[in-house]
Structure formats: C-alpha cells, structure tokens
PDB file of C-alpha atoms in Angstrom:
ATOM      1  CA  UNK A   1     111.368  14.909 -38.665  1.00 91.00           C
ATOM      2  CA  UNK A   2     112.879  13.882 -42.014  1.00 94.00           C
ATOM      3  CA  UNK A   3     111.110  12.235 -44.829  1.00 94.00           C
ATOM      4  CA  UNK A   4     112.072  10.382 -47.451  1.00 94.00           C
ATOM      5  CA  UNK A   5     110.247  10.743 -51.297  1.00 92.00           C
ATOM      6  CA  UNK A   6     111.962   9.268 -54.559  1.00 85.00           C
ATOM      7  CA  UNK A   7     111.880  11.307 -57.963  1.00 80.00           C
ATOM      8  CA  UNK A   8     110.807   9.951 -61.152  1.00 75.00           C
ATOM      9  CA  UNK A   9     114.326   8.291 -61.700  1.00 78.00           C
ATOM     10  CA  UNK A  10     114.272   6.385 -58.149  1.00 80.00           C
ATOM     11  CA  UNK A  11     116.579   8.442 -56.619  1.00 87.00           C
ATOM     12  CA  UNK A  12     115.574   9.238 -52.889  1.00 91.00           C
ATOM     13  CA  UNK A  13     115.404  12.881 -51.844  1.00 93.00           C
ATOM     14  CA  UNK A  14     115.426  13.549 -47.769  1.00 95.00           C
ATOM     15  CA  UNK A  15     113.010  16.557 -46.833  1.00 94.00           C
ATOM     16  CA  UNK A  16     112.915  18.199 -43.469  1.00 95.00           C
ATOM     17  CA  UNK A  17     109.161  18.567 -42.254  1.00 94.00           C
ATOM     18  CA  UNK A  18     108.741  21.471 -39.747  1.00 94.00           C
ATOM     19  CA  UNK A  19     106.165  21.642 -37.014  1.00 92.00           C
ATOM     20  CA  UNK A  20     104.526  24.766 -38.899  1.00 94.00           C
ATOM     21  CA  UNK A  21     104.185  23.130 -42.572  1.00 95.00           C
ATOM     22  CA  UNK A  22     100.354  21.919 -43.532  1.00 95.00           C
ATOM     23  CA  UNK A  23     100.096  19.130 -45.936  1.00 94.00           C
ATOM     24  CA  UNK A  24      99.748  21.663 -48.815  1.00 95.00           C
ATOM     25  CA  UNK A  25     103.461  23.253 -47.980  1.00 95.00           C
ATOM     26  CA  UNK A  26     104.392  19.446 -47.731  1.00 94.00           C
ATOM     27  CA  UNK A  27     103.082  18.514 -51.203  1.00 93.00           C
ATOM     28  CA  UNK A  28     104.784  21.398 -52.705  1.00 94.00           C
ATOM     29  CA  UNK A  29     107.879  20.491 -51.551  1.00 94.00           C
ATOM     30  CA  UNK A  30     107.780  16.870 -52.681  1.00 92.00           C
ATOM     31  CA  UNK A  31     106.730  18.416 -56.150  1.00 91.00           C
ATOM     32  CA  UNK A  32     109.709  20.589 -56.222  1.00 92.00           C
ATOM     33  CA  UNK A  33     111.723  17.856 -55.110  1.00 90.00           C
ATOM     34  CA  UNK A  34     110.293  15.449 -58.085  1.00 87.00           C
ATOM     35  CA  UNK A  35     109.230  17.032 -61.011  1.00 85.00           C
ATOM     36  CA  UNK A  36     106.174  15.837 -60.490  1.00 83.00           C
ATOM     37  CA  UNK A  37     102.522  17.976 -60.090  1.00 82.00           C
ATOM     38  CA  UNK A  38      98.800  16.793 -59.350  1.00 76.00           C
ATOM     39  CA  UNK A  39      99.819  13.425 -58.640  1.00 80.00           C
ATOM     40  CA  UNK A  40      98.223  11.722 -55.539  1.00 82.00           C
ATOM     41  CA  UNK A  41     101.280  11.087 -52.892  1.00 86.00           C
ATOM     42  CA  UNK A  42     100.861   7.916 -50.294  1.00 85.00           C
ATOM     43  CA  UNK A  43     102.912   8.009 -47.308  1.00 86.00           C
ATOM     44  CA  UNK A  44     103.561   4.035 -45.945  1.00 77.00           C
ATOM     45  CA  UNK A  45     102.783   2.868 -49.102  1.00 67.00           C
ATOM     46  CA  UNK A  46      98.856   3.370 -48.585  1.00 77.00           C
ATOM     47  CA  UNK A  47      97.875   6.589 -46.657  1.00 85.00           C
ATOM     48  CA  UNK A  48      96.722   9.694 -49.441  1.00 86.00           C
ATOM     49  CA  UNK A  49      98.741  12.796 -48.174  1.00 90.00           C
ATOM     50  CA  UNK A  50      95.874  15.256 -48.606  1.00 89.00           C
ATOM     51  CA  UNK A  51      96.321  18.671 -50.416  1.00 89.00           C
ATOM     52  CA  UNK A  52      94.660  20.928 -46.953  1.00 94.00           C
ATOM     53  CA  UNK A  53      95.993  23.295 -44.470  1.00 95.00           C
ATOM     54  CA  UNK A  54      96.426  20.188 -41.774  1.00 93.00           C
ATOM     55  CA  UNK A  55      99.027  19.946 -40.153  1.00 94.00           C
ATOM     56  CA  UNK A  56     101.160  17.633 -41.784  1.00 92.00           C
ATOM     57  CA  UNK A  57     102.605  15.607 -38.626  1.00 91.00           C
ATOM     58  CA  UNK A  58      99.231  15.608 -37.905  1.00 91.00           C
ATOM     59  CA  UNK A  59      98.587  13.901 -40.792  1.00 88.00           C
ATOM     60  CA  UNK A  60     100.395  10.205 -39.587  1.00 87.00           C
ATOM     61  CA  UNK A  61     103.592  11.641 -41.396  1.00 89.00           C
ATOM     62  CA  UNK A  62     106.775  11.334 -39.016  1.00 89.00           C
ATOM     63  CA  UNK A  63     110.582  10.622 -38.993  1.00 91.00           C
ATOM     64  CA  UNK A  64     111.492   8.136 -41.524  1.00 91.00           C
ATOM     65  CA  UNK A  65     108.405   8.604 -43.603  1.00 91.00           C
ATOM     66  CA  UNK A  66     108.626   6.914 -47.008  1.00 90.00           C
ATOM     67  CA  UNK A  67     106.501   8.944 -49.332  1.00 90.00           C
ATOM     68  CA  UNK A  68     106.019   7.458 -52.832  1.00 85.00           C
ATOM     69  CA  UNK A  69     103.631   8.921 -55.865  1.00 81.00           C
ATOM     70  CA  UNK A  70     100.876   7.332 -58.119  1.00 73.00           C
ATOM     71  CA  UNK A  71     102.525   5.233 -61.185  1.00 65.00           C
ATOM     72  CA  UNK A  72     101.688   5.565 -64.222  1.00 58.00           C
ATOM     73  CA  UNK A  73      98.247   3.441 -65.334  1.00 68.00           C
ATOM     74  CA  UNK A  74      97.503   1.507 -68.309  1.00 71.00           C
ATOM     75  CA  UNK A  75      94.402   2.293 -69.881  1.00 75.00           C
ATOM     76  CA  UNK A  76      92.024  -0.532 -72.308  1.00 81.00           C
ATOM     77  CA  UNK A  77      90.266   0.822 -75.145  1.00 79.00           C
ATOM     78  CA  UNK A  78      87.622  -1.090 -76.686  1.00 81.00           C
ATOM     79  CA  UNK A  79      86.816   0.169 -80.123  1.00 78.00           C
ATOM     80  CA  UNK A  80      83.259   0.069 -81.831  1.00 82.00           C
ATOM     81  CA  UNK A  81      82.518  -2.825 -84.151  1.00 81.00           C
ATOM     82  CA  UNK A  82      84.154  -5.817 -82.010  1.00 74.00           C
ATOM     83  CA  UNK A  83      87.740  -5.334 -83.198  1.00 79.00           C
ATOM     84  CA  UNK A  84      90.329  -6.455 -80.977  1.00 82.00           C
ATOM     85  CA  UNK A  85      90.928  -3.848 -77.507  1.00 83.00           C
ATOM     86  CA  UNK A  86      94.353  -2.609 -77.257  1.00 78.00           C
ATOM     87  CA  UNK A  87      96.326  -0.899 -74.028  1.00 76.00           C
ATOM     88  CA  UNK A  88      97.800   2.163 -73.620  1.00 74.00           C
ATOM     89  CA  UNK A  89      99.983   3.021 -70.970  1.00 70.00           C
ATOM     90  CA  UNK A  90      99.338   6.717 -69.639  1.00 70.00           C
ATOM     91  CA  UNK A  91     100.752   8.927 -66.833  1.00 67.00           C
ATOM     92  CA  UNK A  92      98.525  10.648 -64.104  1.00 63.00           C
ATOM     93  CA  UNK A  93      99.752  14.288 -65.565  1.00 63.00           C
ATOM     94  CA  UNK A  94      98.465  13.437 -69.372  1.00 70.00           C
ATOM     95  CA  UNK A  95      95.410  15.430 -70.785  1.00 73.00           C
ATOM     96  CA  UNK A  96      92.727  13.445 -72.549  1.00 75.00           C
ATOM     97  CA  UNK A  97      94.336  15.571 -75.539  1.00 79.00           C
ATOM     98  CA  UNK A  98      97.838  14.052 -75.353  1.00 73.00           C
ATOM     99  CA  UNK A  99      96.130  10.545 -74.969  1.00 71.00           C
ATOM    100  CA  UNK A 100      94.444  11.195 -78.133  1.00 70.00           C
ATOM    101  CA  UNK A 101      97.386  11.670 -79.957  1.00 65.00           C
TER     102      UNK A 101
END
C-alpha cells in the first residue's frame, strides 16, 4: 500500500509501506521524508501511529493513508505579580531552553 504524509512546507510525499515494516520503520521513514523527529504522527486525522515493533498495516494504516504530524502549539504564560499573560507560539521539537530564550 502507498501512503501519503506532507512535509513541513505542505508538499505531499507518497511512501510505499511493505508487509514487513513495524510502525517504528514506518515513523522513520515519514521523518526522513519530513524533516521532522519526535513529533506524534496521526493517520486519518486522529489515530497516534505508535513508535513499536507492530506491524504497521496492522496498525489501521492502508492504501491511501493520509498521515499528518502534530502542529505547532501556542503556549500562555502567566507571570508573577498579576501583569498581563502573553502567548508564545512553540514547536513540538523546542527544548524548554530554546523557549527560554
């Protein structure tokens, strides 16, 4: 079966899935694919692909699969004292570090 993931621009990647792969080969492929590592991938716009040794088209994961990745999240911080909260916008892969900054 063939799957379909998009990369971080939008533009849609087709991926062979073979009867051996687990969802762990699957993931990696999809990372390789997008630029993209430890996000959480859905497949059917709600189903977690999780990172085992299933096998993948065991998983619910089958020809014409649209596989899409966790967005990026904003985040409210509420400072001490009552001032005003403000909103930061943060991707899954940031650190607490590179928040920070």
């Amino acid at each position: 079966p063939e799957i379909e993931v998009a990369d971080r621009t939008g533009k849609p990647h087709k991926l062979a899935v073979l009867p051996h792969e687990t969802n762990e080969d699957l993931i990696d492929k999809i990372e390789d694919v997008t630029g993209t590592k430890n996000r959480q991938f859905y497949f059917d716009g709600e189903n977690p692909i999780q990172k085992n040794k299933s096998p993948a088209l065991k998983s619910g994961i089958g020809h014409g699969t649209v596989v899409k990745f966790e967005e990026p999240r904003e985040v409210t911080v509420k400072m001490p004292g009552g001032t005003r909260p403000f909103h930061l916008i943060v991707d899954p892969e940031d650190k607490p570090a590179d928040i920070r900054k």
